[in-house]
PDB file of C-alpha atoms in Angstrom:
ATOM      1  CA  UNK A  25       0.000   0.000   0.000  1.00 59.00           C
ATOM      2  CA  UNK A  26       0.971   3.410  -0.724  1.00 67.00           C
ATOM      3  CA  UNK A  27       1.413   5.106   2.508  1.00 67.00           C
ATOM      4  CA  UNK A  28       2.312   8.700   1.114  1.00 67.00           C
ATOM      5  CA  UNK A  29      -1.080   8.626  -0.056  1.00 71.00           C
ATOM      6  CA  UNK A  30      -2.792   7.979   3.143  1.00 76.00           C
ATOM      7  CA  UNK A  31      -5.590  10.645   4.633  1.00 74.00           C
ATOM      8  CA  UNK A  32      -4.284   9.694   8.101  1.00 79.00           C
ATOM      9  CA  UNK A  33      -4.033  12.398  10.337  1.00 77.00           C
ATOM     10  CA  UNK A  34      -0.202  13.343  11.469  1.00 75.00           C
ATOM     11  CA  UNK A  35      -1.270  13.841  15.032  1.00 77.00           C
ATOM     12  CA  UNK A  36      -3.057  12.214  17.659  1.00 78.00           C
ATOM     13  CA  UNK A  37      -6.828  12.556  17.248  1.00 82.00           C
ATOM     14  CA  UNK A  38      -8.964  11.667  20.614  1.00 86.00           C
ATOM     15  CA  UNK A  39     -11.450   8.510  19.594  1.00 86.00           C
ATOM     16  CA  UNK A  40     -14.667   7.333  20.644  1.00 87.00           C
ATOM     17  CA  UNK A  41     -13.920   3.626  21.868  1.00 86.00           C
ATOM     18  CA  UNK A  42     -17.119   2.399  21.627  1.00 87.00           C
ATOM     19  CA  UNK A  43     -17.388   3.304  18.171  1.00 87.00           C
ATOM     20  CA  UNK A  44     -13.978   1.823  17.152  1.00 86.00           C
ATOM     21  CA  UNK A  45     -15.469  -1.399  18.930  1.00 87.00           C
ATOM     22  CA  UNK A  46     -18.483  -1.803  17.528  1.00 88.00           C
ATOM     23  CA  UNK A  47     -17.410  -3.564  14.411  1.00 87.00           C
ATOM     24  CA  UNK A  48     -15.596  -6.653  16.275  1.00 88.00           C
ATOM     25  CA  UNK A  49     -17.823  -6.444  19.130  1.00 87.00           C
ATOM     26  CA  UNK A  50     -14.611  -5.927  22.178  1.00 88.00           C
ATOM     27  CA  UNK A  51     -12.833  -2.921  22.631  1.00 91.00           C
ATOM     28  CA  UNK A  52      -9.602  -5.024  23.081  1.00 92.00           C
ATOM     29  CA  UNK A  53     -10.035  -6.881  20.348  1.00 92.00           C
ATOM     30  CA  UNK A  54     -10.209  -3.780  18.177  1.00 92.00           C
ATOM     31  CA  UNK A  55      -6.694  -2.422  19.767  1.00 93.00           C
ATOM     32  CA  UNK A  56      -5.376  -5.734  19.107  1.00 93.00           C
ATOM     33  CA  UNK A  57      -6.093  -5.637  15.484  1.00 93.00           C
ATOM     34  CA  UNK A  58      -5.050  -1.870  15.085  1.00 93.00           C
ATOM     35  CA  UNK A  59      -1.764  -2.930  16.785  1.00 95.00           C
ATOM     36  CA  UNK A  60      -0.939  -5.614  14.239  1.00 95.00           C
ATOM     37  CA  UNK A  61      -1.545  -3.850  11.619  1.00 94.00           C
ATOM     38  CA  UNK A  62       0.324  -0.914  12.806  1.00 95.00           C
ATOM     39  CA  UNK A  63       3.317  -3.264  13.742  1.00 96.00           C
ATOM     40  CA  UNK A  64       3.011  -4.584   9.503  1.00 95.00           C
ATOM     41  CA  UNK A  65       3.265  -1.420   8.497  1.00 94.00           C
ATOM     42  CA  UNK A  66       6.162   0.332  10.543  1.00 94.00           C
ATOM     43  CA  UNK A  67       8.356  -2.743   9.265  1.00 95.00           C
ATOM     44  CA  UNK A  68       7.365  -2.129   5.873  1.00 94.00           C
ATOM     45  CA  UNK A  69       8.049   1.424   5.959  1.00 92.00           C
ATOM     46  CA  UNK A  70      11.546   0.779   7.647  1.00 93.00           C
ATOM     47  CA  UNK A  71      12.387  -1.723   5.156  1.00 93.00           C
ATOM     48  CA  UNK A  72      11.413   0.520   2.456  1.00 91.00           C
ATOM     49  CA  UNK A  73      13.744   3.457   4.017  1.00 90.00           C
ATOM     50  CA  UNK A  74      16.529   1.101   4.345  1.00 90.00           C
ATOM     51  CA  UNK A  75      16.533   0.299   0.998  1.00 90.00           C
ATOM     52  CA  UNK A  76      16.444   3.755  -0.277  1.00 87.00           C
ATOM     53  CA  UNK A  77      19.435   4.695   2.132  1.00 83.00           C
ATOM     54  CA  UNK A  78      21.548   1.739   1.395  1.00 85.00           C
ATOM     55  CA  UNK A  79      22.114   3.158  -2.011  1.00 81.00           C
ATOM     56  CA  UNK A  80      24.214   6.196  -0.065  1.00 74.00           C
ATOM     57  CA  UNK A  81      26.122   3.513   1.781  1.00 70.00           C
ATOM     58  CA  UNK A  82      29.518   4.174   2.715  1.00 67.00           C
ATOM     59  CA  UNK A  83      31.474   0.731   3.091  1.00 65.00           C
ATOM     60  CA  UNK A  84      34.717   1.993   3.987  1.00 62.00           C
ATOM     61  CA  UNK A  85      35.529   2.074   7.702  1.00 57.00           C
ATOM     62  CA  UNK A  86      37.765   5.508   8.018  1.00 56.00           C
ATOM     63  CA  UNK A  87      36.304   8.216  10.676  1.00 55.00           C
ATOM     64  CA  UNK A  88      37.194  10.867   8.500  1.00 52.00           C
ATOM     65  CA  UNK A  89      35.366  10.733   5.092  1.00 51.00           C
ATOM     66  CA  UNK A  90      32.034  10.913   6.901  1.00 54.00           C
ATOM     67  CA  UNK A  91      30.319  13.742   4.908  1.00 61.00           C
ATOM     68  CA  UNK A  92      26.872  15.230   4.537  1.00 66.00           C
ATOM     69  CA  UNK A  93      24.715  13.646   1.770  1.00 75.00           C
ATOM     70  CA  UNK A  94      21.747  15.941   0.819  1.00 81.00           C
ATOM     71  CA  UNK A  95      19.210  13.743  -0.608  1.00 84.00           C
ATOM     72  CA  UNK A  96      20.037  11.020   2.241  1.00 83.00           C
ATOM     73  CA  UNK A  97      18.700  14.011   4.707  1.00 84.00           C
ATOM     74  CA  UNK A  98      16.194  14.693   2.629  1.00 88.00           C
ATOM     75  CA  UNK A  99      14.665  11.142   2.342  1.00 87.00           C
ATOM     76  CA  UNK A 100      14.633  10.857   5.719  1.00 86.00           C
ATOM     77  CA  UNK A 101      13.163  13.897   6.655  1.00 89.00           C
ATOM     78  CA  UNK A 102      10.294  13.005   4.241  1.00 89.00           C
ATOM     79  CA  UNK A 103      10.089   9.660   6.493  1.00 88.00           C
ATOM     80  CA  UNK A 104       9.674  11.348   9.008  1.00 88.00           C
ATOM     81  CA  UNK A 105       6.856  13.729   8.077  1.00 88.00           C
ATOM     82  CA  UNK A 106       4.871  10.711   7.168  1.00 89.00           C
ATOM     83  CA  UNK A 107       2.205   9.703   9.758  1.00 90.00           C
ATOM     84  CA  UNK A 108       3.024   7.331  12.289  1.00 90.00           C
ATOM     85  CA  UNK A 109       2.214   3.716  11.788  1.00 92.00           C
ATOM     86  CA  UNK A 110      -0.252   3.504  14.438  1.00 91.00           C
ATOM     87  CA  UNK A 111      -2.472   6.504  13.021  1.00 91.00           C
ATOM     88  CA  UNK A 112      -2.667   5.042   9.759  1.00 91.00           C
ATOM     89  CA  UNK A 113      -3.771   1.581  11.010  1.00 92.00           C
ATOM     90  CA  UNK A 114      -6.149   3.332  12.953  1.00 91.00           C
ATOM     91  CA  UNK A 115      -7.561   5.012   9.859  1.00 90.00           C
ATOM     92  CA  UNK A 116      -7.665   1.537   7.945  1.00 91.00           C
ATOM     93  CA  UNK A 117      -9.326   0.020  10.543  1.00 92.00           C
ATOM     94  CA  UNK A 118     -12.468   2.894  10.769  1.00 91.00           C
ATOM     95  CA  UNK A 119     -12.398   2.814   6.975  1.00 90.00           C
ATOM     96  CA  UNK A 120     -12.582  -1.014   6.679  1.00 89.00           C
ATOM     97  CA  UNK A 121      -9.797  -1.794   4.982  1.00 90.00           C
ATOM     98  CA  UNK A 122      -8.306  -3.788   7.474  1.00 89.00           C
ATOM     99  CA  UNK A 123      -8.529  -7.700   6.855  1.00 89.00           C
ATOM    100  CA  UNK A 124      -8.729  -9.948  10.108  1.00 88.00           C
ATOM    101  CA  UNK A 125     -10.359 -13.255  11.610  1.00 84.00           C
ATOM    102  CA  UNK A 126     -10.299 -14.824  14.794  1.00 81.00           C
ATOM    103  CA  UNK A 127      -9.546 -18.348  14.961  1.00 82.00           C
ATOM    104  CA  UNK A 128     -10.837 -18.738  18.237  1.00 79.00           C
ATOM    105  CA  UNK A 129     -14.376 -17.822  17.320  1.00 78.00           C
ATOM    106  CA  UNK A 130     -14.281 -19.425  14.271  1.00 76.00           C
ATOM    107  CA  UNK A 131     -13.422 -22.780  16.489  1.00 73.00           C
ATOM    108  CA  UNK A 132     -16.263 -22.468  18.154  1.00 67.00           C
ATOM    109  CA  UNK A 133     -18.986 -21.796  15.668  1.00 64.00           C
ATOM    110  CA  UNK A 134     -17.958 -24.821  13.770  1.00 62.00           C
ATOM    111  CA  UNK A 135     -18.408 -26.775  17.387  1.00 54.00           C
TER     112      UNK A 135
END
């Protein structure tokens, strides 16, 4: 997914628990789900940021030819203005976009 694109807010909004629960039925439940999700996507985005800053990798081990490299700064900076993982799981999950089952309760409507 394309998380530049996302209408997630960059700051923490104050939510109506009930509402977020009402969907899965248990307010835990519902964190539990947002907190995967979250979890997914913060490795993605790191492994997506690693691979754009390996390309400025420096493999030589001398102190002194550490230098400033513009666009490495300004990839991360643009990392860092993105929202944070767990506000755009958030806004997946109240937008439905959020695929999840419970094998427990599955268990024990087949029963």
């Amino acid at each position: 997914m394309d998380y530049k694109k996302t209408n997630a807010a960059s700051s923490t909004i104050t939510r109506n628990m009930t509402e977020l629960s009402e969907e899965v039925g248990n307010v835990y439940e519902s964190v539990v789900i947002m907190a995967k999700r979250s979890n997914q996507i913060a490795v993605e985005l790191k492994s997506e940021l690693n691979k754009k800053l390996q390309e400025f990798a420096s493999y030589t081990d001398n102190l002194e030819e550490v230098f400033e490299n513009r666009e490495q700064i300004e990839i991360s900076k643009y990392y860092e203005r993105l929202p944070k993982p767990s506000l755009i799981a958030v806004e997946e999950f109240i937008n439905g976009e959020i695929y999840y089952r419970n094998p427990a309760k599955e268990v024990q409507t087949e029963d």
